[in-house]
XYZ file of C-alpha atoms in Angstrom:
752
model
C 96.609 91.745 91.889
C 97.102 95.439 92.221
C 98.501 98.152 90.031
C 100.580 100.618 92.000
C 101.648 104.140 91.055
C 104.661 105.222 93.031
C 104.003 107.344 96.101
C 105.934 110.346 97.264
C 108.172 108.418 99.699
C 111.673 107.618 98.443
C 111.584 104.404 96.493
C 114.203 102.587 98.526
C 112.023 102.893 101.671
C 108.818 101.789 99.973
C 110.461 98.906 98.124
C 111.958 97.708 101.383
C 108.468 97.200 102.794
C 107.370 95.390 99.642
C 110.388 93.091 99.703
C 109.800 92.266 103.387
C 106.192 91.334 102.721
C 107.044 89.178 99.708
C 109.924 87.349 101.380
C 109.060 86.910 105.037
C 105.342 86.070 104.731
C 105.920 82.890 102.705
C 108.577 81.803 105.188
C 106.134 82.173 108.075
C 103.511 80.291 106.091
C 105.872 77.343 105.879
C 106.635 77.259 109.590
C 103.241 78.180 111.052
C 100.151 76.016 110.464
C 97.940 77.647 107.843
C 94.742 76.319 109.387
C 93.978 79.675 110.986
C 94.708 83.148 109.724
C 94.916 84.365 113.317
C 97.904 82.180 113.973
C 99.509 83.139 110.653
C 99.389 86.807 111.653
C 101.277 86.215 114.902
C 104.965 87.099 114.945
C 107.528 84.353 115.065
C 108.361 82.998 118.509
C 110.119 85.617 120.568
C 113.742 85.088 121.507
C 114.160 88.206 123.622
C 116.449 87.707 126.611
C 118.994 89.786 128.474
C 121.730 88.290 126.335
C 122.875 89.927 123.088
C 120.336 89.245 120.338
C 122.885 87.615 117.980
C 123.698 84.962 120.547
C 120.136 83.610 120.673
C 119.094 83.982 117.064
C 119.244 80.632 115.280
C 121.323 80.153 112.152
C 118.125 79.749 110.142
C 116.571 82.931 111.564
C 119.768 84.878 110.931
C 119.888 83.611 107.353
C 116.296 84.758 106.790
C 117.001 88.185 108.285
C 120.104 88.696 106.139
C 118.303 87.465 103.021
C 115.438 89.889 103.659
C 117.904 92.746 104.120
C 119.738 91.991 100.853
C 116.485 91.532 98.941
C 115.289 94.926 100.164
C 118.493 96.556 99.005
C 118.277 94.836 95.614
C 114.754 96.219 95.181
C 116.069 99.719 95.853
C 118.206 99.403 92.704
C 115.091 99.382 90.501
C 113.183 102.663 90.722
C 109.699 103.046 89.304
C 108.879 106.553 90.491
C 106.173 107.908 88.184
C 105.824 104.677 86.212
C 102.868 102.315 86.411
C 103.491 99.000 88.159
C 101.139 96.014 88.196
C 102.195 93.309 90.635
C 101.441 89.595 90.883
C 102.233 88.128 94.279
C 102.658 84.407 94.796
C 99.032 84.176 95.950
C 97.842 86.078 92.870
C 99.584 83.578 90.588
C 98.070 80.640 92.450
C 94.551 82.073 92.056
C 94.747 82.199 88.253
C 93.268 79.047 86.625
C 96.164 76.681 86.084
C 98.228 78.352 88.793
C 101.929 77.896 88.171
C 101.065 75.390 85.407
C 99.577 78.240 83.355
C 101.756 79.767 80.598
C 103.342 83.078 81.536
C 101.361 84.932 78.856
C 98.085 83.747 80.482
C 99.164 85.414 83.722
C 100.200 88.663 82.029
C 96.869 88.861 80.156
C 95.291 89.740 83.512
C 97.248 93.022 83.594
C 95.773 96.196 82.047
C 96.604 97.127 78.459
C 97.834 93.647 77.467
C 96.299 92.230 74.242
C 96.758 88.618 73.176
C 97.858 87.519 69.712
C 98.513 84.233 67.961
C 101.563 82.102 68.879
C 101.236 83.278 72.485
C 102.475 86.778 71.651
C 101.477 89.751 73.801
C 101.103 93.419 72.937
C 101.497 95.950 75.749
C 100.018 99.401 75.125
C 99.879 98.975 71.357
C 103.520 97.987 70.864
C 104.528 94.832 69.040
C 107.152 92.949 71.018
C 109.176 95.604 72.846
C 108.946 93.667 76.117
C 111.940 93.514 78.460
C 112.283 90.452 80.696
C 114.320 90.626 83.886
C 115.246 87.941 86.397
C 115.841 89.377 89.870
C 116.466 92.772 88.307
C 118.878 91.562 85.601
C 117.842 92.106 81.987
C 117.907 89.102 79.655
C 119.070 89.866 76.090
C 116.520 89.231 73.357
C 116.263 85.724 71.964
C 114.541 83.742 69.247
C 111.196 82.368 70.369
C 107.985 82.501 68.353
C 105.769 79.787 69.830
C 107.517 78.825 73.036
C 108.069 80.750 76.237
C 111.512 80.155 77.660
C 110.450 81.580 81.039
C 107.753 79.571 82.783
C 105.330 80.746 85.451
C 106.597 78.143 87.927
C 109.993 79.920 87.930
C 108.410 82.946 89.604
C 107.982 83.591 93.291
C 106.378 86.886 92.218
C 106.469 89.172 89.205
C 105.615 92.692 88.139
C 104.899 94.575 84.918
C 106.137 98.169 84.686
C 104.879 100.472 81.918
C 104.516 104.160 81.190
C 107.199 106.828 81.195
C 110.018 104.694 82.588
C 112.909 106.051 84.679
C 116.272 106.166 82.959
C 117.420 102.786 84.311
C 115.195 101.032 81.771
C 116.379 101.120 78.179
C 116.498 99.247 74.851
C 113.036 97.630 75.252
C 110.455 99.905 76.871
C 106.865 98.875 76.088
C 106.799 96.899 79.326
C 109.323 95.554 81.820
C 108.453 92.113 83.187
C 110.552 91.578 86.308
C 110.443 88.043 87.709
C 111.568 87.436 91.269
C 112.704 83.840 90.998
C 111.978 81.205 93.596
C 114.801 80.499 96.024
C 115.641 78.207 98.896
C 114.597 80.711 101.566
C 111.146 81.865 100.450
C 110.333 78.562 98.692
C 112.038 75.972 100.894
C 111.050 72.328 100.617
C 109.961 70.243 97.667
C 106.916 69.911 95.475
C 106.028 67.203 92.963
C 102.999 67.526 90.708
C 101.264 65.916 87.766
C 98.874 67.991 85.645
C 96.986 67.115 82.501
C 93.786 65.962 80.846
C 92.161 66.824 77.524
C 94.108 67.153 74.261
C 96.805 64.723 75.444
C 97.908 67.300 77.985
C 100.570 65.899 80.335
C 102.744 68.106 82.546
C 104.787 66.539 85.345
C 106.999 68.871 87.384
C 109.376 68.805 90.325
C 110.954 71.515 92.449
C 113.122 71.596 95.550
C 114.846 74.330 97.514
C 116.521 74.999 100.820
C 119.477 76.605 102.567
C 122.443 75.332 104.534
C 124.716 77.719 106.321
C 125.594 80.497 103.911
C 124.315 78.593 100.877
C 120.843 78.892 99.358
C 119.699 76.660 96.491
C 116.610 76.001 94.375
C 115.842 73.996 91.233
C 112.693 73.282 89.240
C 112.006 71.273 86.091
C 108.968 70.316 84.034
C 107.998 68.494 80.867
C 105.048 69.519 78.666
C 103.331 67.248 76.156
C 100.097 68.337 74.465
C 98.251 68.918 71.206
C 97.689 72.625 71.717
C 101.204 73.904 71.082
C 100.119 76.347 68.363
C 96.714 77.911 67.724
C 94.328 76.061 65.430
C 94.080 77.621 61.913
C 90.435 76.394 61.736
C 87.464 76.864 64.090
C 87.245 73.093 64.670
C 87.451 71.717 68.208
C 90.724 69.865 67.567
C 93.605 70.958 65.341
C 95.290 68.655 62.845
C 99.001 67.975 63.345
C 99.537 70.010 66.521
C 101.764 67.935 68.795
C 104.193 69.745 71.096
C 106.913 68.455 73.436
C 108.808 70.835 75.696
C 111.017 70.745 78.764
C 112.214 73.547 81.015
C 114.793 73.668 83.806
C 115.781 76.501 86.145
C 118.437 76.421 88.859
C 119.368 79.057 91.410
C 122.396 79.017 93.757
C 123.339 81.806 96.189
C 126.198 82.291 98.619
C 125.852 84.944 101.330
C 129.393 85.812 102.341
C 128.343 88.274 105.050
C 125.489 90.618 105.977
C 126.309 92.880 103.022
C 127.651 90.564 100.319
C 125.904 87.955 98.204
C 126.896 86.030 95.062
C 124.188 84.310 93.040
C 124.063 82.174 89.932
C 120.891 81.477 87.925
C 120.722 79.207 84.877
C 117.874 77.994 82.693
C 117.218 75.700 79.748
C 114.187 75.568 77.463
C 113.788 73.107 74.589
C 110.571 72.891 72.564
C 109.504 70.951 69.464
C 106.299 71.904 67.627
C 104.234 70.525 64.780
C 102.647 73.267 62.692
C 98.880 72.606 62.490
C 97.360 72.048 59.049
C 94.529 73.899 57.355
C 92.485 71.486 55.192
C 90.944 72.433 51.864
C 93.567 74.925 50.706
C 93.443 75.376 46.936
C 95.697 78.360 46.412
C 99.052 77.231 45.032
C 102.222 79.192 45.674
C 101.994 82.881 46.338
C 102.710 84.162 42.816
C 99.193 84.800 41.393
C 100.338 84.163 37.810
C 100.981 80.565 38.724
C 97.332 79.781 39.412
C 96.320 79.297 35.771
C 99.635 77.986 34.455
C 100.239 74.523 33.019
C 102.412 73.660 36.016
C 99.564 74.569 38.355
C 97.224 72.126 36.623
C 99.941 69.476 36.744
C 100.535 69.859 40.504
C 97.044 70.689 41.671
C 95.775 67.993 44.004
C 99.141 66.246 44.292
C 99.400 67.270 47.950
C 96.607 67.493 50.518
C 96.973 70.545 52.753
C 95.515 68.490 55.624
C 98.456 66.084 55.485
C 101.446 68.457 55.514
C 104.300 67.801 57.930
C 105.959 71.053 58.990
C 107.856 71.335 62.262
C 109.735 73.964 64.246
C 112.222 73.645 67.115
C 113.139 76.405 69.563
C 115.963 76.278 72.112
C 116.969 78.794 74.769
C 119.786 78.554 77.340
C 120.842 81.333 79.706
C 123.017 81.991 82.727
C 123.392 84.958 85.112
C 126.207 85.445 87.646
C 125.625 88.362 90.030
C 127.482 90.078 92.848
C 125.470 92.178 95.303
C 127.308 94.433 97.738
C 126.312 96.992 100.397
C 128.849 99.644 101.406
C 127.289 102.100 103.821
C 124.772 104.168 101.867
C 125.709 102.535 98.574
C 123.973 99.477 97.056
C 125.501 97.708 94.068
C 124.580 94.767 91.891
C 126.839 93.738 89.018
C 126.002 90.822 86.726
C 127.451 88.861 83.829
C 124.883 87.407 81.429
C 124.981 84.862 78.609
C 122.076 83.674 76.471
C 121.891 81.360 73.471
C 118.752 80.731 71.463
C 118.050 79.052 68.153
C 115.076 78.416 65.934
C 114.872 75.792 63.204
C 112.063 75.267 60.691
C 111.647 71.999 58.761
C 109.232 72.184 55.804
C 107.100 69.572 54.134
C 109.444 69.091 51.145
C 106.746 68.753 48.488
C 103.837 70.449 50.229
C 105.604 73.738 50.854
C 106.865 73.745 47.294
C 103.405 73.192 45.833
C 101.537 75.637 48.040
C 104.175 78.356 48.432
C 106.556 77.945 45.516
C 109.420 77.439 47.949
C 110.396 74.675 50.355
C 112.873 76.143 52.796
C 114.842 74.723 55.688
C 115.555 77.752 57.885
C 117.863 78.020 60.878
C 118.632 81.078 62.986
C 120.611 81.445 66.174
C 121.828 84.253 68.378
C 124.415 84.165 71.160
C 124.568 87.136 73.525
C 126.988 87.871 76.330
C 127.292 90.993 78.370
C 127.083 92.667 81.737
C 124.815 94.948 83.721
C 125.632 97.023 86.774
C 123.303 99.170 88.882
C 124.353 101.402 91.780
C 122.207 103.327 94.254
C 123.720 106.015 96.484
C 121.481 107.402 99.233
C 123.432 110.615 99.331
C 120.963 112.537 101.552
C 117.539 111.985 103.120
C 115.876 113.700 100.143
C 118.265 112.623 97.375
C 118.909 109.175 95.953
C 121.336 108.974 93.032
C 121.470 105.986 90.694
C 123.980 105.045 88.013
C 124.484 102.031 85.804
C 125.008 100.487 82.409
C 124.057 97.526 80.185
C 126.293 96.229 77.384
C 125.865 93.121 75.236
C 127.923 91.579 72.455
C 125.767 89.494 70.110
C 126.488 87.027 67.326
C 123.649 86.041 65.004
C 123.737 83.389 62.276
C 121.062 82.753 59.646
C 121.062 79.857 57.165
C 118.468 78.762 54.614
C 118.373 75.946 52.078
C 115.568 76.455 49.583
C 114.038 74.447 46.775
C 112.190 76.512 44.159
C 110.761 76.200 40.653
C 112.721 77.725 37.782
C 111.132 80.409 35.637
C 111.209 79.487 31.960
C 110.047 82.813 30.560
C 106.853 84.811 30.236
C 103.548 84.189 28.524
C 101.852 86.453 26.002
C 100.592 88.676 28.816
C 104.162 89.065 30.090
C 103.384 86.980 33.199
C 106.107 84.563 34.350
C 105.821 80.896 33.463
C 107.520 77.996 35.238
C 108.691 74.489 34.451
C 108.377 71.433 36.654
C 112.134 71.528 37.246
C 113.443 72.684 40.606
C 116.665 74.271 41.753
C 118.337 74.561 45.151
C 119.470 77.863 46.668
C 121.650 78.205 49.749
C 121.758 81.513 51.583
C 123.502 82.366 54.817
C 124.724 85.337 56.802
C 126.453 85.936 60.104
C 127.284 89.097 61.971
C 128.647 90.227 65.311
C 127.568 93.485 66.924
C 126.850 95.115 70.243
C 124.308 97.265 72.048
C 124.968 99.380 75.118
C 123.384 101.897 77.441
C 124.497 104.191 80.288
C 122.275 106.072 82.715
C 122.288 108.464 85.649
C 119.322 109.752 87.624
C 118.365 111.626 90.778
C 115.271 110.924 92.867
C 114.610 114.134 94.770
C 111.898 114.700 97.360
C 111.225 118.403 96.983
C 108.396 118.518 99.529
C 106.854 116.064 101.936
C 104.269 115.075 99.325
C 106.150 115.864 96.089
C 108.895 113.746 94.488
C 110.706 114.291 91.194
C 112.871 111.744 89.402
C 114.994 113.018 86.517
C 117.854 111.510 84.571
C 119.619 110.825 81.284
C 120.359 107.718 79.218
C 122.872 107.241 76.452
C 122.164 104.239 74.199
C 123.861 102.954 71.077
C 123.826 100.046 68.670
C 126.491 98.800 66.244
C 125.021 95.796 64.444
C 123.232 95.832 61.093
C 122.443 99.459 61.851
C 124.643 102.028 63.597
C 123.020 104.737 65.696
C 122.961 106.288 69.152
C 120.914 108.711 71.229
C 120.882 110.743 74.444
C 117.488 110.361 76.147
C 116.189 112.608 78.952
C 113.632 111.236 81.435
C 111.431 113.147 83.900
C 108.753 111.944 86.348
C 106.797 113.865 88.973
C 104.720 112.245 91.732
C 102.351 114.287 93.936
C 100.305 112.972 96.860
C 97.834 115.773 97.681
C 95.847 113.759 100.255
C 95.923 110.429 101.991
C 95.506 107.519 99.584
C 95.589 109.671 96.429
C 98.561 109.995 94.081
C 99.010 111.904 90.801
C 101.899 111.248 88.453
C 103.073 112.692 85.163
C 106.130 111.823 83.122
C 108.052 112.187 79.883
C 110.605 109.750 78.478
C 112.699 109.834 75.344
C 113.125 106.268 74.073
C 115.661 104.613 71.791
C 114.948 101.046 70.597
C 117.493 99.175 68.441
C 116.049 96.768 65.864
C 115.991 93.165 67.098
C 119.342 91.858 65.872
C 118.135 88.274 65.539
C 115.107 89.280 63.403
C 116.892 91.484 60.867
C 117.296 89.408 57.735
C 120.318 89.285 55.488
C 118.644 87.555 52.543
C 120.419 87.947 49.194
C 117.385 88.632 47.047
C 119.233 88.321 43.752
C 119.608 84.579 44.273
C 115.832 84.160 43.975
C 115.413 86.129 40.753
C 113.692 84.197 37.938
C 112.301 81.589 40.334
C 108.941 80.884 41.932
C 110.207 82.624 45.084
C 111.200 85.881 43.379
C 110.048 88.879 45.477
C 107.699 91.416 43.930
C 110.276 94.137 44.615
C 114.018 94.019 45.255
C 113.925 97.069 47.528
C 115.417 96.122 50.902
C 116.439 99.085 53.055
C 118.057 98.234 56.389
C 115.881 98.230 59.506
C 116.525 101.341 61.629
C 116.432 102.142 65.337
C 113.172 103.512 66.680
C 113.121 106.899 68.431
C 110.125 107.911 70.566
C 108.656 110.732 72.600
C 106.561 109.117 75.347
C 104.119 110.978 77.621
C 102.205 109.444 80.520
C 99.925 110.767 83.278
C 97.636 109.127 85.779
C 95.960 109.054 89.169
C 95.429 106.350 91.790
C 93.195 106.410 94.849
C 92.303 104.187 97.763
C 88.525 104.650 97.641
C 87.762 102.626 100.765
C 89.892 100.301 102.882
C 90.888 97.337 100.666
C 89.424 99.007 97.531
C 91.775 100.738 95.073
C 91.332 102.269 91.631
C 93.574 104.033 89.132
C 93.441 105.708 85.739
C 96.295 106.214 83.286
C 96.665 107.871 79.867
C 99.620 107.727 77.465
C 100.878 108.997 74.105
C 103.818 107.784 72.017
C 105.100 109.637 68.960
C 107.562 107.478 67.037
C 110.084 107.915 64.268
C 111.047 104.726 62.388
C 108.587 102.715 64.488
C 109.587 99.025 64.580
C 107.022 96.352 63.773
C 107.331 92.632 63.097
C 105.538 90.187 60.822
C 105.589 86.675 59.449
C 106.448 86.551 55.757
C 106.668 83.136 54.093
C 106.303 79.582 55.368
C 108.957 79.514 58.114
C 107.291 80.969 61.176
C 110.152 83.353 61.859
C 109.275 86.967 62.516
C 110.977 89.678 60.480
C 111.386 93.295 61.540
C 110.573 96.426 59.527
C 109.990 100.164 60.117
C 107.170 102.609 59.638
C 108.666 106.039 59.017
C 106.142 107.556 61.445
C 104.076 106.024 64.205
C 101.680 107.142 66.897
C 100.157 105.180 69.762
C 97.816 106.553 72.400
C 95.282 105.218 74.854
C 94.075 105.010 78.422
C 93.642 102.366 81.113
C 91.446 101.907 84.152
C 91.957 99.304 86.865
C 90.363 98.522 90.205
C 90.655 95.822 92.838
C 89.086 94.845 96.145
C 90.351 92.231 98.576
C 89.159 91.387 102.057
C 89.275 88.148 103.981
C 88.408 85.163 101.779
C 87.181 87.300 98.872
C 89.061 89.208 96.154
C 88.049 90.725 92.827
C 89.743 92.912 90.210
C 88.977 94.403 86.802
C 90.892 96.254 84.075
C 89.902 97.787 80.781
C 91.833 99.824 78.245
C 91.352 101.670 74.980
C 94.202 101.982 72.490
C 94.955 103.128 68.958
C 98.233 102.295 67.174
C 98.902 103.745 63.709
C 101.794 103.755 61.259
C 102.674 105.430 57.952
C 105.186 104.693 55.188
C 107.138 101.406 55.382
C 110.809 102.342 54.939
C 112.711 99.061 55.440
C 112.514 95.374 54.403
C 110.140 96.459 51.615
C 110.578 93.245 49.600
C 108.290 91.431 52.050
C 105.283 93.533 51.012
C 102.924 93.786 48.096
C 103.860 96.845 45.953
C 100.248 98.038 45.992
C 100.194 97.996 49.800
C 103.534 99.803 49.925
C 102.242 102.558 47.673
C 99.092 103.050 49.751
C 100.895 103.025 53.110
C 103.468 105.546 51.857
C 100.677 108.135 51.596
C 98.210 107.094 54.293
C 98.103 106.233 57.974
C 97.016 102.649 58.669
C 96.253 100.659 61.789
C 99.055 98.404 62.914
C 98.147 94.731 62.537
C 98.221 94.267 66.349
C 96.066 97.333 67.074
C 93.106 96.348 69.288
C 90.663 99.081 70.233
C 89.228 97.652 73.479
C 90.898 95.175 75.834
C 89.612 94.041 79.225
C 90.353 91.457 81.894
C 88.784 90.605 85.231
C 88.876 87.942 87.881
C 87.814 86.962 91.345
C 88.325 84.283 93.949
C 86.696 83.014 97.135
C 88.231 80.693 99.714
C 85.844 78.560 101.773
C 86.796 76.721 104.974
C 89.890 78.883 105.225
C 90.057 78.457 109.012
C 90.359 74.694 108.663
C 93.057 72.345 107.427
C 91.232 71.809 104.121
C 90.492 75.180 102.459
C 88.615 75.181 99.144
C 89.300 77.967 96.625
C 87.134 78.891 93.642
C 88.503 81.396 91.138
C 87.653 82.683 87.694
C 89.207 84.981 85.098
C 87.873 86.747 82.007
C 89.583 88.135 78.904
C 87.860 90.395 76.354
C 89.216 91.726 73.061
C 87.514 93.829 70.403
C 89.651 92.087 67.759
C 93.028 92.563 66.076
C 93.253 93.948 62.553
C 92.700 92.323 59.174
C 92.662 93.613 55.593
C 89.548 95.282 54.244
C 89.318 97.931 51.520
C 92.727 99.118 52.734
C 95.571 97.265 54.497
C 94.627 96.484 58.096
C 91.373 98.337 57.474
C 89.109 95.855 59.284
C 89.158 93.872 62.504
C 88.259 90.314 63.406
C 85.103 89.856 65.532
C 85.171 90.688 69.225
C 85.359 87.869 71.740
C 85.188 87.116 75.452
C 86.355 83.984 77.254
C 86.014 82.750 80.832
C 88.261 80.365 82.749
C 87.434 78.538 85.979
C 89.513 76.876 88.708
C 88.595 74.811 91.765
C 91.445 73.992 94.166
C 91.126 71.767 97.231
C 94.011 71.794 99.706
C 94.719 69.355 102.538
C 97.371 70.669 104.883
C 98.347 67.330 106.443
C 96.466 64.611 104.608
C 98.927 61.798 105.368
C 99.718 62.800 108.978
C 103.463 62.539 108.532
C 106.196 65.123 108.828
C 107.658 64.028 105.494
C 104.570 64.870 103.424
C 103.057 68.317 103.902
C 100.299 70.023 101.906
C 98.398 68.131 99.211
C 96.570 70.040 96.487
C 93.933 68.825 94.033
C 92.867 71.130 91.218
C 90.373 71.309 88.367
C 90.825 73.960 85.645
C 88.518 74.737 82.726
C 89.813 76.959 79.924
C 87.168 78.687 77.762
C 84.377 77.539 80.063
C 81.538 78.243 77.588
C 83.438 76.830 74.576
C 83.384 80.076 72.603
C 84.638 79.969 69.030
C 86.739 83.039 68.487
C 89.309 84.215 65.986
C 92.618 85.814 66.860
C 93.768 86.217 63.234
C 91.917 85.852 59.951
C 95.058 85.207 57.879
C 95.062 88.654 56.268
C 96.797 91.854 57.287
C 100.308 93.304 57.163
C 102.736 90.577 58.263
C 100.013 88.062 59.166
C 100.773 84.512 58.049
C 97.734 82.293 58.637
C 94.352 82.178 60.402
C 94.512 81.512 64.144
C 91.645 80.542 66.451
C 91.596 80.574 70.218
C 91.613 77.406 72.287
C 88.232 75.698 72.654
C 87.004 74.327 75.980
C 89.775 72.330 77.681
C 89.425 70.542 81.038
C 92.573 69.793 83.018
C 93.166 68.301 86.446
C 96.201 68.024 88.666
C 97.607 66.857 91.967
C 100.652 68.262 93.752
C 102.375 67.159 96.921
C 104.682 69.258 99.087
C 107.449 67.578 100.999
């Protein structure tokens, strides 16, 4: 793994080399025996004769050459001049414990500045969830997914994370851009069947197959996940209560190469996941209203439901499809795509348990359907100038429905506190809205001098959904290479982030007045768009051959900074704004790789603060609102120190049975919790280690139908550390969450 800061060369030239390496090397690895690295480094068999080259190049070779050419041109559509890019090649993914069986968030945790949270959430550079996912350069609209990850690691041939002061192509979500290059029938030809599992009822069978025929290229992969670690344990015990999860994922990819300069591709995916919410035994606090604790109804209901025996469940579904046309016309590269995505989230409560412990039992259902298009165009107008233009536009329809059972308020006691009867009432609430978000951009990458490149541009973004706003955003990046192997970069970006449409609630608060679910305040200002000034500067250096290091510093000044939290029993995040926000920090990363040995390490320091909550106020305690209106507080996901590291060694690599040992480490100084002030404390620091041992047999069965066989052993949390991700307190924090205890998994996979 290596973090790369863009060099002075024009991006389209540099990205062409990267695309060639990523595409052609795996193809050679499939056709040349991997028993010796010397053989793998040899070029493919020569076909040079006195005849014209096209007449002796096989159909397969020609297909590979054309595919490589089109992939290079597609890469040129995505500039990252001045930004910070951290790349995971296919080999990097395989070295991480679990390999392609590992969740995508486990892979991304090995990048600098990425902090883990409960429910598998990630925070990049102190932001909450402003993460943009792209498949082959095409942005996926936001969806509803709290626990599950609709995009699986096994979908990826390679991936990258881009942060910092982003060029103007990247808009709407800017904390980090995760670009996944999907597997395809050229770079990932053949089939692979695997079974993976072990402790905690873990069972994960998977199947993939890809190939090409004439002008067609196809690939499909599917898996099924069954385990008892779907959601983090709310207790420090080794095994969680009521934590069963069943999931399946499917991805298909079909491409048609009409000629050397034209390609049509279609990618579709399905994710379906069902989760049990784990229970926390010994809970004595009845529903959230503190006046209920000593009421007659409390004494009547106390003990009627055991918190260890609740039955709450949540289901999350995501479907998406992308149809793209890629075209080369002389010095112009174009990719235009149509995108659709549907996602839904449904929460089923324990009918009596939720009512007793929370004062409300609520069936909640949300869905969002997005359709839109994205086009990106690169014009290499001159040797020193590359112009880029494009747009993104999405129409979205979101629907929210809740059916709640609550206790009726009968009046007040002598201290003017509300009192309740044992009678319940039902409340239905539902909203639906259609809106759209859009963005246009133009930029110029200009090589002023041999070692100095500037990239400048403008974006225009707008949103017309629950909120209506727009902004023109300038972007500027400068990259200077003063000596061989050393690169400085500095950049400024103006950002505009619409509120997540699917997370903006439309609850009619008046319906819950005089019930056990009545909010402490009826104030409910609409969530606003976030507007940022973002500054970034850094330096990278090749210290010695195969040894690289880089340093990066950043500052974000935000107006109406968007944050998210869980409020109430349904584990559905809700968005809100801080009137002012500031995030700053720095990162250091280094890596060394030579022969059979590789090692890397990252650490980062960050501080994320907010002041004055100005939307969705009814979710908060009035005392907290009053304090935050006058004082800066840490954001609940603010983690001061974050670090990751890893290494691998491959023994017997010159034989047909190489053995790889790899390990990874994750350190966190702890997310925030309440203390004397909201988010004033932090949970204890932690460090975890993971281990993997992988034995490969290149031709175990001595048949052309069965190729490489792989046996693997993975140990998560090797030293069985007990560590806490969340304590259950803090702004927008729902329940305690503990990290996974030691888990041993094994697997076997067979290529064919």
